[in-house]
């Protein structure tokens, strides 16, 4: 859309070239919202429309997060996102909609070999280049916004305080910042900007104790859709591969934690053999909905383990000896937290 007044002036013979150039320059400096507002007024928009009051916005940070959680689960939208992590940039597109009462989503990575994921209800199918597609039981596609964003915000409140921050324009839309401040020194801080119209997330930052950026997800385009996208309708009707059975745990040992940070829980537990070496490893995944921590346990001396603590780009790795087992813990959390998790392991 272009400014109607400028078009009129361009068709007016009495307009001098100097004045015309000045008008063009001024209009180029005006934000598009100003040009649209001027055009609406000049084409006879009603006074009532011009005086429409903005909708009332929440004054409580937790209410913002609860609205975001609801929108992520119920809204129909398409968002283009850039994921920044450890000096790597990974752009992707995410589609979400509701088809016959079921949540359906599609994720496509835009760089590198083709890699897509489709979610229909509680099943996610991964489609990778030159690899057979496979399906797993899951309520979300890994790699999209953190799981806690669409979950129960009260669970997130166990480990974090929620504080209203400032407002910024992201992807052409006004966003309200919410800070998620740890209630302890066991985890890092987070912040999220939420669209003030749709309540969908626009940006997410994970910050170190020194407030260095560890990870960021940034929306560059957000489109609210009037109905579910045709691609999602087709995905809902497609017969995807059957869900893979969980791995056998016949040789696994029953490891337990005597302590975990508040809000963390076990989300995956299995026993498998490492590719190449075929060494048996017990794997346990922990999460508080924002941060994932991986725990690997092997018999002493069977599998080579790192010999020192490593922290790089916010990702920490620690090793501990627990009885006759070697434990490696990896995650985006302070190394002291990971070490304490490893030491709390014991056999039931």
Coordinates of C-alpha atoms in Angstrom, one line a residue:
X1 CA 0.0 0.0 0.0
X2 CA 1.3 3.5 -0.9
X3 CA 0.4 6.9 0.5
X4 CA -2.5 8.3 -1.5
X5 CA -1.6 11.9 -0.9
X6 CA 1.8 11.3 -2.6
X7 CA 0.1 9.8 -5.6
X8 CA -2.2 12.9 -5.9
X9 CA 0.8 15.2 -5.7
X10 CA 2.6 13.3 -8.4
X11 CA -0.3 13.8 -10.7
X12 CA -0.5 17.5 -10.0
X13 CA 1.3 19.6 -12.7
X14 CA 1.8 22.6 -10.3
X15 CA 4.0 20.5 -8.0
X16 CA 7.7 21.6 -8.3
X17 CA 10.4 18.9 -8.8
X18 CA 12.1 20.1 -5.6
X19 CA 9.0 19.9 -3.5
X20 CA 8.2 16.5 -4.9
X21 CA 11.7 15.1 -4.1
X22 CA 11.3 16.5 -0.5
X23 CA 7.9 14.8 -0.1
X24 CA 9.3 11.5 -1.3
X25 CA 12.2 11.7 1.1
X26 CA 10.0 12.5 4.1
X27 CA 7.6 9.6 3.2
X28 CA 10.6 7.3 3.0
X29 CA 11.4 8.1 6.6
X30 CA 7.9 7.5 7.9
X31 CA 7.2 4.0 9.3
X32 CA 4.7 2.0 7.3
X33 CA 2.2 2.2 10.2
X34 CA 2.2 6.0 9.8
X35 CA 1.6 5.8 6.0
X36 CA -1.2 3.3 6.5
X37 CA -2.8 5.5 9.2
X38 CA -2.6 8.6 6.9
X39 CA -4.2 6.7 4.0
X40 CA -7.0 5.5 6.1
X41 CA -7.8 9.0 7.4
X42 CA -7.7 10.5 3.9
X43 CA -10.0 7.8 2.4
X44 CA -12.7 8.6 4.8
X45 CA -12.2 6.2 7.7
X46 CA -14.8 6.7 10.4
X47 CA -13.8 8.5 13.6
X48 CA -15.0 5.6 15.7
X49 CA -12.4 3.3 14.0
X50 CA -9.7 5.8 14.6
X51 CA -10.6 6.0 18.3
X52 CA -10.7 2.2 18.9
X53 CA -9.1 1.5 22.2
X54 CA -6.4 -1.3 22.4
X55 CA -7.3 -4.4 24.2
X56 CA -6.5 -4.7 27.9
X57 CA -3.2 -6.4 28.4
X58 CA -2.2 -8.5 31.5
X59 CA -0.3 -6.7 34.3
X60 CA 1.0 -10.0 35.7
X61 CA 4.0 -11.8 34.2
X62 CA 2.6 -15.3 34.9
X63 CA -0.7 -14.4 33.1
X64 CA 1.4 -13.5 30.0
X65 CA 3.1 -16.9 30.2
X66 CA -0.3 -18.7 30.7
X67 CA -1.7 -16.8 27.7
X68 CA 1.3 -17.8 25.6
X69 CA 0.9 -21.5 26.6
X70 CA -2.7 -21.4 25.5
X71 CA -1.9 -19.7 22.2
X72 CA 0.8 -22.2 21.4
X73 CA -1.6 -25.1 21.9
X74 CA -4.8 -23.6 20.3
X75 CA -3.8 -21.0 17.7
X76 CA -3.3 -21.6 14.0
X77 CA -0.1 -19.9 12.8
X78 CA 3.1 -20.0 10.8
X79 CA 6.4 -18.7 12.1
X80 CA 9.8 -18.5 10.6
X81 CA 12.6 -18.7 13.2
X82 CA 16.3 -18.4 13.4
X83 CA 17.9 -20.6 16.1
X84 CA 21.3 -19.3 17.3
X85 CA 23.4 -21.7 19.4
X86 CA 27.2 -22.2 19.9
X87 CA 28.0 -20.0 16.9
X88 CA 25.7 -22.0 14.6
X89 CA 22.7 -20.5 12.8
X90 CA 19.8 -22.8 12.0
X91 CA 16.7 -21.3 10.3
X92 CA 13.4 -23.2 10.2
X93 CA 9.7 -22.8 9.6
X94 CA 7.1 -24.1 12.0
X95 CA 3.4 -24.5 11.2
X96 CA 0.7 -25.2 13.8
X97 CA -3.0 -25.8 13.6
X98 CA -6.0 -27.8 14.9
X99 CA -7.5 -30.4 12.6
X100 CA -10.6 -32.4 13.8
X101 CA -9.7 -31.4 17.4
X102 CA -6.1 -32.6 17.2
X103 CA -3.0 -30.5 17.3
X104 CA -1.0 -30.9 14.0
X105 CA 2.4 -29.3 13.4
X106 CA 5.1 -29.3 10.8
X107 CA 8.7 -28.2 11.1
X108 CA 11.2 -27.8 8.2
X109 CA 14.8 -26.9 8.6
X110 CA 15.9 -24.6 5.8
X111 CA 19.7 -25.2 5.8
X112 CA 21.7 -28.4 5.1
X113 CA 20.2 -31.8 4.1
X114 CA 16.4 -31.9 4.0
X115 CA 15.0 -32.6 7.5
X116 CA 11.3 -32.3 8.5
X117 CA 9.1 -33.4 11.4
X118 CA 5.4 -33.8 11.5
X119 CA 3.2 -34.0 14.7
X120 CA -0.3 -35.4 14.7
X121 CA -1.7 -35.5 18.3
X122 CA 0.8 -37.3 20.5
X123 CA 2.8 -38.8 17.6
X124 CA 5.8 -37.1 16.0
X125 CA 7.3 -38.5 12.7
X126 CA 10.9 -37.5 11.7
X127 CA 11.7 -37.4 8.0
X128 CA 15.5 -37.1 7.3
X129 CA 17.4 -37.1 4.0
X130 CA 18.1 -40.6 2.6
X131 CA 16.8 -42.2 5.9
X132 CA 13.6 -44.0 6.5
X133 CA 11.0 -42.0 8.4
X134 CA 10.3 -43.1 11.9
X135 CA 7.6 -42.2 14.5
X136 CA 7.8 -41.7 18.3
X137 CA 5.3 -40.9 21.1
X138 CA 5.7 -37.2 21.9
X139 CA 3.6 -34.2 22.6
X140 CA 5.9 -31.8 20.7
X141 CA 8.6 -31.6 18.0
X142 CA 12.1 -31.3 19.4
X143 CA 13.8 -28.2 18.2
X144 CA 10.9 -25.8 18.4
X145 CA 10.1 -23.5 21.3
X146 CA 11.0 -24.9 24.8
X147 CA 8.5 -27.5 26.1
X148 CA 7.6 -25.4 29.1
X149 CA 6.2 -22.6 26.9
X150 CA 3.2 -24.8 26.0
X151 CA 2.9 -26.6 29.3
X152 CA 1.7 -26.0 32.8
X153 CA 3.3 -22.6 33.9
X154 CA 2.7 -23.5 37.5
X155 CA 5.3 -26.3 37.1
X156 CA 7.8 -23.8 35.7
X157 CA 7.1 -21.5 38.7
X158 CA 8.8 -24.2 41.0
X159 CA 12.2 -23.1 39.8
X160 CA 11.7 -19.5 38.4
X161 CA 10.3 -16.1 39.4
X162 CA 8.5 -14.3 36.6
X163 CA 9.1 -10.6 36.1
X164 CA 7.7 -8.1 33.6
X165 CA 10.4 -6.4 31.4
X166 CA 10.3 -3.9 28.7
X167 CA 8.7 -3.9 25.3
X168 CA 10.4 -4.3 21.9
X169 CA 9.4 -4.6 18.2
X170 CA 10.3 -8.1 16.8
X171 CA 9.3 -9.4 13.4
X172 CA 7.3 -6.2 12.9
X173 CA 5.2 -6.9 15.9
X174 CA 5.2 -5.4 19.5
X175 CA 6.4 -7.8 22.1
X176 CA 6.3 -7.9 25.9
X177 CA 9.4 -9.2 27.6
X178 CA 9.1 -11.6 30.5
X179 CA 12.2 -12.5 32.6
X180 CA 12.4 -16.0 34.1
X181 CA 14.8 -15.6 37.0
X182 CA 16.1 -18.7 38.9
X183 CA 15.0 -19.1 42.5
X184 CA 18.4 -20.8 43.2
X185 CA 21.9 -20.9 41.8
X186 CA 21.4 -24.2 40.1
X187 CA 20.3 -23.0 36.7
X188 CA 20.6 -20.1 34.3
X189 CA 18.1 -17.3 33.6
X190 CA 15.8 -17.0 30.6
X191 CA 13.8 -14.3 28.9
X192 CA 11.0 -14.4 26.4
X193 CA 9.2 -11.8 24.3
X194 CA 5.5 -12.4 23.7
X195 CA 3.5 -10.9 20.9
X196 CA 1.0 -8.4 22.3
X197 CA -1.7 -9.4 19.9
X198 CA -1.6 -13.2 19.5
X199 CA 0.4 -14.0 22.8
X200 CA 2.7 -16.2 20.7
X201 CA 6.4 -16.1 21.5
X202 CA 8.6 -13.9 19.3
X203 CA 12.0 -14.4 20.9
X204 CA 13.7 -16.6 23.5
X205 CA 17.1 -16.1 25.2
X206 CA 19.0 -18.4 27.5
X207 CA 21.6 -16.4 29.5
X208 CA 24.6 -17.4 31.6
X209 CA 25.4 -16.2 35.1
X210 CA 27.3 -13.4 33.5
X211 CA 24.3 -12.7 31.2
X212 CA 26.2 -13.9 28.1
X213 CA 23.9 -15.2 25.4
X214 CA 24.0 -19.0 25.3
X215 CA 21.1 -19.7 23.0
X216 CA 18.5 -17.7 21.1
X217 CA 15.4 -18.4 19.1
X218 CA 14.2 -15.3 17.1
X219 CA 11.1 -15.1 15.0
X220 CA 11.6 -13.1 11.8
X221 CA 8.0 -13.6 10.5
X222 CA 4.8 -14.6 12.3
X223 CA 1.5 -15.1 10.5
X224 CA -1.8 -15.9 12.2
X225 CA -3.9 -18.1 10.0
X226 CA -7.7 -18.1 9.7
X227 CA -7.8 -21.9 9.4
X228 CA -5.4 -24.8 9.5
X229 CA -2.9 -24.8 6.6
X230 CA -3.6 -27.3 3.7
X231 CA -0.2 -28.9 4.5
X232 CA -1.5 -29.7 8.0
X233 CA -4.8 -31.0 6.7
X234 CA -2.8 -33.4 4.4
X235 CA -0.5 -34.4 7.2
X236 CA -3.5 -35.3 9.4
X237 CA -4.8 -37.7 6.7
X238 CA -1.5 -39.3 5.9
X239 CA -0.6 -42.7 7.3
X240 CA 2.8 -42.3 8.9
X241 CA 5.1 -45.1 10.1
X242 CA 4.0 -46.9 13.3
X243 CA 5.5 -45.7 16.5
X244 CA 8.8 -47.3 17.4
X245 CA 8.8 -49.7 20.4
X246 CA 11.0 -48.5 23.3
X247 CA 14.4 -50.2 23.5
X248 CA 14.7 -53.3 25.6
X249 CA 16.1 -52.8 29.1
X250 CA 17.0 -56.4 29.9
X251 CA 20.6 -55.5 30.7
X252 CA 19.9 -52.1 32.3
X253 CA 20.4 -51.3 35.9
X254 CA 17.8 -49.4 37.9
X255 CA 19.6 -46.1 38.7
X256 CA 17.8 -43.5 40.9
X257 CA 18.5 -39.9 41.9
X258 CA 18.5 -39.0 45.6
X259 CA 18.3 -35.3 44.6
X260 CA 17.3 -33.2 41.6
X261 CA 16.9 -29.4 41.3
X262 CA 13.4 -28.3 42.0
X263 CA 11.2 -28.7 38.9
X264 CA 13.4 -31.2 37.1
X265 CA 12.1 -34.7 36.3
X266 CA 13.1 -37.8 34.4
X267 CA 11.6 -37.7 30.8
X268 CA 13.5 -40.5 29.2
X269 CA 15.3 -43.6 30.6
X270 CA 16.8 -46.4 28.4
X271 CA 19.7 -48.7 28.0
X272 CA 21.5 -49.1 24.7
X273 CA 24.8 -49.7 23.1
X274 CA 27.0 -46.9 21.7
X275 CA 27.4 -46.9 17.9
X276 CA 30.8 -48.1 16.9
X277 CA 32.1 -49.4 20.3
X278 CA 28.9 -51.3 21.1
X279 CA 29.6 -50.5 24.8
X280 CA 26.5 -50.7 27.1
X281 CA 25.4 -47.3 28.4
X282 CA 22.5 -46.3 30.6
X283 CA 20.9 -43.1 29.4
X284 CA 18.7 -40.8 31.5
X285 CA 17.3 -37.5 30.3
X286 CA 16.2 -34.8 32.8
X287 CA 14.3 -31.6 32.1
X288 CA 12.5 -28.7 33.8
X289 CA 10.8 -27.8 30.5
X290 CA 13.4 -25.1 29.6
X291 CA 16.7 -27.0 30.0
X292 CA 17.5 -30.6 29.1
X293 CA 20.3 -32.5 31.0
X294 CA 21.7 -35.8 29.7
X295 CA 23.1 -38.4 32.1
X296 CA 25.2 -41.4 30.8
X297 CA 26.3 -44.3 33.1
X298 CA 28.7 -47.1 32.1
X299 CA 30.7 -49.7 34.0
X300 CA 34.1 -48.5 35.1
X301 CA 36.7 -48.9 32.4
X302 CA 34.3 -50.2 29.7
X303 CA 33.8 -46.9 27.9
X304 CA 36.3 -44.1 27.6
X305 CA 35.0 -41.0 29.4
X306 CA 36.2 -37.4 29.4
X307 CA 38.8 -36.9 32.2
X308 CA 38.0 -33.2 33.0
X309 CA 35.2 -30.7 33.4
X310 CA 34.4 -28.8 30.2
X311 CA 32.3 -25.7 29.8
X312 CA 31.9 -24.2 26.4
X313 CA 29.2 -21.9 25.0
X314 CA 27.1 -22.5 28.1
X315 CA 27.2 -26.2 27.7
X316 CA 28.8 -28.0 30.7
X317 CA 30.1 -31.5 30.9
X318 CA 31.2 -33.2 34.1
X319 CA 32.4 -36.7 35.0
X320 CA 32.1 -38.5 38.3
X321 CA 32.9 -42.0 39.7
X322 CA 29.8 -43.5 41.4
X323 CA 30.7 -46.9 42.9
X324 CA 31.9 -49.1 40.1
X325 CA 30.4 -46.8 37.4
X326 CA 31.5 -43.8 35.5
X327 CA 28.9 -41.0 35.1
X328 CA 28.9 -38.2 32.5
X329 CA 26.4 -35.4 32.8
X330 CA 25.9 -32.8 30.0
X331 CA 23.6 -29.8 30.0
X332 CA 23.2 -26.1 29.8
X333 CA 23.5 -25.5 33.5
X334 CA 26.2 -24.6 36.0
X335 CA 28.8 -27.4 36.3
X336 CA 28.3 -27.5 40.1
X337 CA 24.6 -28.5 39.4
X338 CA 25.6 -31.2 37.0
X339 CA 28.2 -32.6 39.5
X340 CA 25.7 -32.7 42.3
X341 CA 23.2 -34.5 40.0
X342 CA 25.9 -37.1 39.2
X343 CA 26.8 -37.7 42.8
X344 CA 23.1 -38.2 43.7
X345 CA 22.9 -41.3 41.5
X346 CA 22.6 -44.7 43.2
X347 CA 21.3 -48.1 42.4
X348 CA 17.9 -49.0 43.8

